[in-house]
mmCIF file of C-alpha atoms in Angstrom:
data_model
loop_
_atom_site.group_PDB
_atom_site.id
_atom_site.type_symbol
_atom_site.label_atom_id
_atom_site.label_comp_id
_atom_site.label_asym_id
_atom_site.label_seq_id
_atom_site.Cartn_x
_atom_site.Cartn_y
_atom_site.Cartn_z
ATOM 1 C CA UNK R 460 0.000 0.000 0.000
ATOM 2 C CA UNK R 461 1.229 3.307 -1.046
ATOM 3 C CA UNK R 462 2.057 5.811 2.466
ATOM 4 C CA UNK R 463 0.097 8.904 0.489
ATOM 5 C CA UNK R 464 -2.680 7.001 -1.314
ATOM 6 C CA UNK R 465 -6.131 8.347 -1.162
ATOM 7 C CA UNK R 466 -4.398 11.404 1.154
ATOM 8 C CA UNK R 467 -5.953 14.226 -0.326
ATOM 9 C CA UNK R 468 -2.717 15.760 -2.097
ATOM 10 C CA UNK R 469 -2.401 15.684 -5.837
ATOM 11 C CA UNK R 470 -0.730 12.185 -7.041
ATOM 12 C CA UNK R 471 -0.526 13.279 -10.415
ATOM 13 C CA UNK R 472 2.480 12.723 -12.630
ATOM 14 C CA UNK R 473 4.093 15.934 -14.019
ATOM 15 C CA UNK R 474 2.604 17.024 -17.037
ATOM 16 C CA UNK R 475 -0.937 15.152 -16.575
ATOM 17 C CA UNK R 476 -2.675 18.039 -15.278
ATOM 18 C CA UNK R 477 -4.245 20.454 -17.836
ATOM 19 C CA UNK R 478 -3.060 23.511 -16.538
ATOM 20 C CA UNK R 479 0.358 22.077 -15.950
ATOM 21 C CA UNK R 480 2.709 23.866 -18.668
ATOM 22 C CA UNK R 481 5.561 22.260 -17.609
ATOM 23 C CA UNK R 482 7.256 19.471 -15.985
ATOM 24 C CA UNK R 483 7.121 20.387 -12.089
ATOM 25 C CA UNK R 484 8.538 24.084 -12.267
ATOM 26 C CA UNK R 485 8.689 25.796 -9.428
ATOM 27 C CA UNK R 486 10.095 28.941 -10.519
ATOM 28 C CA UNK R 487 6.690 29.464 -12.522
ATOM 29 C CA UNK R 488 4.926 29.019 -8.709
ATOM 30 C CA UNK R 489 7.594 31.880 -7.666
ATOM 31 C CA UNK R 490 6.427 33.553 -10.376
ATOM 32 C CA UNK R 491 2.784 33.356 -9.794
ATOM 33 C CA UNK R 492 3.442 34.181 -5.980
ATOM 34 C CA UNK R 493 5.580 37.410 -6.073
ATOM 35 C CA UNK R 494 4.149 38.515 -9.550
ATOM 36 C CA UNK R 495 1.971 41.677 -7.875
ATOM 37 C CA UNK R 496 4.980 42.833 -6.055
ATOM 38 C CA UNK R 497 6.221 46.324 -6.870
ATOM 39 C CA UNK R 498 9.899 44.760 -7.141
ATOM 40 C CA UNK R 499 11.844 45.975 -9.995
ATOM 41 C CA UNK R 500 13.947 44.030 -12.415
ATOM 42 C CA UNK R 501 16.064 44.847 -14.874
ATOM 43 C CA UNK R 502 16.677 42.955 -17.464
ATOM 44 C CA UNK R 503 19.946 42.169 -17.816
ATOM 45 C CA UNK R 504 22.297 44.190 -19.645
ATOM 46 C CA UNK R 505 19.777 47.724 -18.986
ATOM 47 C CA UNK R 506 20.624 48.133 -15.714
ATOM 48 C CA UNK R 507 22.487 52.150 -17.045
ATOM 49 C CA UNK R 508 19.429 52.480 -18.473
ATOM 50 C CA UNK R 509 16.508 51.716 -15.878
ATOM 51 C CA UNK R 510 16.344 53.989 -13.108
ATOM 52 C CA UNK R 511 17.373 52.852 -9.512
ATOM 53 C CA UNK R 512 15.697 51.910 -6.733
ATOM 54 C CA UNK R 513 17.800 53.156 -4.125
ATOM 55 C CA UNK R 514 17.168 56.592 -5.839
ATOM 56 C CA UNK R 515 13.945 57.016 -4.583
ATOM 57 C CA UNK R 516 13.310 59.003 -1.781
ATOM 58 C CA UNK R 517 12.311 57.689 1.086
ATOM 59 C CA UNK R 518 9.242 59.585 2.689
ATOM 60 C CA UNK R 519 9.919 60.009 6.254
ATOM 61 C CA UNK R 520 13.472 58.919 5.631
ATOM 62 C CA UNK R 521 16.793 60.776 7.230
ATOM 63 C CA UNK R 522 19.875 60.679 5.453
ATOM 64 C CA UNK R 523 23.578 61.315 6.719
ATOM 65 C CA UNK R 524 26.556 60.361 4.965
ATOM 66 C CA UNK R 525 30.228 61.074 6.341
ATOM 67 C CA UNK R 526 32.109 63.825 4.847
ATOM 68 C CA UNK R 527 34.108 62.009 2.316
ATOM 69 C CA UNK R 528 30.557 61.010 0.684
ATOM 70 C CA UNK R 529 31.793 57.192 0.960
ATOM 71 C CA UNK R 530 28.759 56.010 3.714
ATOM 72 C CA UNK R 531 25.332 57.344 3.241
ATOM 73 C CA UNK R 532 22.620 55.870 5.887
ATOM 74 C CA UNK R 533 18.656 56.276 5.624
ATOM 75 C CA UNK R 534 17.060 56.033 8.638
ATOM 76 C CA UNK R 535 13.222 56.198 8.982
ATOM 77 C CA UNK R 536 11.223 58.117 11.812
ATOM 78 C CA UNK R 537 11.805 55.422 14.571
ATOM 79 C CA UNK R 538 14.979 55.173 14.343
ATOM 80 C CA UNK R 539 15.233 51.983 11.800
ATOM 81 C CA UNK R 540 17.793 51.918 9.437
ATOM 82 C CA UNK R 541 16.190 51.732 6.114
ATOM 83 C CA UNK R 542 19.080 51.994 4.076
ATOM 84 C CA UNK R 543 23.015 51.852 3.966
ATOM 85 C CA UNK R 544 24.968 53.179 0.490
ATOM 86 C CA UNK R 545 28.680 52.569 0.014
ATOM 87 C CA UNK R 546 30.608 54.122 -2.304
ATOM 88 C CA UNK R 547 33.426 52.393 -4.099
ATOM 89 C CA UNK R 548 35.836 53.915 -2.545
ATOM 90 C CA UNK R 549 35.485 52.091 0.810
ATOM 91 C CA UNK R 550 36.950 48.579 -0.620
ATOM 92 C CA UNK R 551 40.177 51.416 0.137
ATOM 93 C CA UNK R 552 39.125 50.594 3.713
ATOM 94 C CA UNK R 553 39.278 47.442 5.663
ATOM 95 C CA UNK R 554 36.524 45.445 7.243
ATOM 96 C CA UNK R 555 37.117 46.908 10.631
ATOM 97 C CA UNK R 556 37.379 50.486 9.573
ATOM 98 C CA UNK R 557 33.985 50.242 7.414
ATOM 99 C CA UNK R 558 32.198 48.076 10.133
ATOM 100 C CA UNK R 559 32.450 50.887 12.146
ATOM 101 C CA UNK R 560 32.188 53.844 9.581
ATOM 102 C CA UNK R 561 28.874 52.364 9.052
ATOM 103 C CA UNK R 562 27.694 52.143 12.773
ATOM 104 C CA UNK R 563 28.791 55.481 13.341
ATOM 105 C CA UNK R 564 26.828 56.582 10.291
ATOM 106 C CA UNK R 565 24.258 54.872 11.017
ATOM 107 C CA UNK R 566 23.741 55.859 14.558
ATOM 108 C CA UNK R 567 23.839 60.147 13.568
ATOM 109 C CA UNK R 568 21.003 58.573 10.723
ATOM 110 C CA UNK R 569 19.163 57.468 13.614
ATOM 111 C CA UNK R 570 19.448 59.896 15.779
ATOM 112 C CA UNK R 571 18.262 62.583 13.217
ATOM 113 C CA UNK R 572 14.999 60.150 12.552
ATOM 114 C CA UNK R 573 14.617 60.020 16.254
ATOM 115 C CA UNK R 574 14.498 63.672 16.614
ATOM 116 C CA UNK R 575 12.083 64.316 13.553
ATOM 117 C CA UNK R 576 9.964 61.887 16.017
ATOM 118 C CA UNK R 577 10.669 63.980 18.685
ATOM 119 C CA UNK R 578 9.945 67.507 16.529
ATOM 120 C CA UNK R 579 6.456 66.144 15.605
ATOM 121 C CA UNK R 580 5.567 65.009 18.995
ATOM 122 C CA UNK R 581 6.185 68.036 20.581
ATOM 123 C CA UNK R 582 4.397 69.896 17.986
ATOM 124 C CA UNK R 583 1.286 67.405 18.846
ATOM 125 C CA UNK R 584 1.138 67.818 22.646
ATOM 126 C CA UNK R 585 1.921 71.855 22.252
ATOM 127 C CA UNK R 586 -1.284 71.910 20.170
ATOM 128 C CA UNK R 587 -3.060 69.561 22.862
ATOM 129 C CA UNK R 588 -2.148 71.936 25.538
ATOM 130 C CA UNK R 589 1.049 70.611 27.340
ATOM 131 C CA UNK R 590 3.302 73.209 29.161
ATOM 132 C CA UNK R 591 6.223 73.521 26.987
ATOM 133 C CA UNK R 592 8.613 72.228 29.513
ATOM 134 C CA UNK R 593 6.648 69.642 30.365
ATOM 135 C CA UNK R 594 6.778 68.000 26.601
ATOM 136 C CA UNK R 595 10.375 68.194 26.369
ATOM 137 C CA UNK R 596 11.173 66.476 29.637
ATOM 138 C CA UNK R 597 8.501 63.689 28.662
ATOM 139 C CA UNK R 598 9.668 63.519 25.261
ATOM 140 C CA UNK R 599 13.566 63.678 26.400
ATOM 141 C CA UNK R 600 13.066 61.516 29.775
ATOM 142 C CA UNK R 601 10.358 58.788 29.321
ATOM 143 C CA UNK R 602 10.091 58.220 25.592
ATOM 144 C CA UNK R 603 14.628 59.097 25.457
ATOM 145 C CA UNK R 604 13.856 60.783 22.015
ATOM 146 C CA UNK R 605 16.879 63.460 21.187
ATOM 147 C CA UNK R 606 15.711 66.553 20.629
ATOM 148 C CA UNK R 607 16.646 68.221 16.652
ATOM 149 C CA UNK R 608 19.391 70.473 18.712
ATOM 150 C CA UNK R 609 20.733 67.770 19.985
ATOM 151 C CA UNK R 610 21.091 65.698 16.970
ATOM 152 C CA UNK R 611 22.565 68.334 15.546
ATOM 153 C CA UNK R 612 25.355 69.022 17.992
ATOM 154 C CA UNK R 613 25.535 64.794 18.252
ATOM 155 C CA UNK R 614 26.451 65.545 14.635
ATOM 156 C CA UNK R 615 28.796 69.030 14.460
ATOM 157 C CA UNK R 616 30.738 66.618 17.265
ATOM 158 C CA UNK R 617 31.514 63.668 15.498
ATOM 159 C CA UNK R 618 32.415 65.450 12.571
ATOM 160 C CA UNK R 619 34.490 67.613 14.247
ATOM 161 C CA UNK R 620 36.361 64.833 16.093
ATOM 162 C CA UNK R 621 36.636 62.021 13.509
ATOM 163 C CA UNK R 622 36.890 63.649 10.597
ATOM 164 C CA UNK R 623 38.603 67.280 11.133
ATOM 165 C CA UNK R 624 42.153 65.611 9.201
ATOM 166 C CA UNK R 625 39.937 64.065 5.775
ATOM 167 C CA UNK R 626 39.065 66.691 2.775
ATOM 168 C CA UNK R 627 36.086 65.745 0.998
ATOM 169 C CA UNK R 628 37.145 64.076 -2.639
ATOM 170 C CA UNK R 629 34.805 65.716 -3.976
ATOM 171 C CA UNK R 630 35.509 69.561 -3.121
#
C-alpha cells in the first residue's frame, strides 16, 4: 500500500494536469506568488538604463553620509535603518574600519529620525495643551527621544572629532 494514497494531495504525474505547462517548475509558482509585487527588475544588460531603486526618496526617511561622501545611511522616523549606500571607494578601507564607519553613520542617521519623532511630537502635545517644559522632559526623559538640537550638535561633534584631518574628494 502506497504511504500517500487516497491522502488528499495531488498524485498526479508531471505534465498530466491540464493547466500544468511544464514538468514540475517551481520557478513558474515563484512567479505566480511574487508577480503583484512592486519589485523591480532589470533585465539584464539595462541596468544604465533603468532607473534605480535606491534613488527614490524615502518619505519620512533621514539621510547622513560622512564627509568624504563614501557612507550614506537612511534612517526612517523610529529610528530603523532603512538603508546603507557605500561608495566604491570604501573597498580602500578594511573590514574593521567600514564596520564601524557604518555604525557610526548609522547611529547620527538614527538619531536625526529620532528627533524628527521627537519635533512632531512636541508639535502634537503643544497643540493639545502641554506646558512647553513639560513636553520636552517627557519627550527627552520617558520616551529618550533626542531633541533636533541635539542631533545636531551629536552631529557638528563627530564630525568635528573624527573627521577634522579628511578633505572631501569631492571639493
Amino acid at each position: 500500500m502506497a504511504a500517500h494514497q487516497n491522502d488528499g494531495f495531488d498524485d498526479d504525474e508531471p505534465g498530466e494536469h491540464p493547466d500544468d505547462e511544464s514538468d514540475d517548475d517551481l520557478g513558474g509558482a515563484l512567479d505566480y506568488l511574487y508577480a503583484d509585487d512592486d519589485v523591480f527588475t532589470p533585465a539584464v544588460g539595462t541596468e544604465d538604463d533603468a532607473p534605480s531603486i535606491d534613488d527614490e526618496p524615502v518619505p519620512f526617511g533621514y539621510t547622513v553620509a560622512n564627509p568624504p561622501q563614501t557612507v550614506t545611511v537612511t534612517a526612517l522616523m523610529d529610528g530603523r535603518i532603512h538603508r546603507v549606500r557605500l561608495a566604491p571607494a570604501v573597498t580602500a578601507m578594511s573590514e574593521a574600519e567600514l564596520a564601524e564607519e557604518v555604525l557610526v553613520i548609522a547611529g547620527l542617521a538614527r538619531q536625526d529620525g529620532r528627533s524628527a519623532q521627537y519635533d512632531v511630537m512636541y508639535s502634537g502635545l503643544r497643540e493639545l495643551g502641554h506646558d512647553r517644559a513639560e513636553a520636552k522632559d517627557f519627550l527627552s526623559r520617558n520616551l529618550d527621544l533626542p531633541s533636533p538640537e541635539e542631533a545636531a550638535a551629536t552631529r557638528a561633534h563627530i564630525f568635528a572629532t573624527r573627521y577634522s584631518g579628511e578633505v572631501d574628494a569631492h571639493e
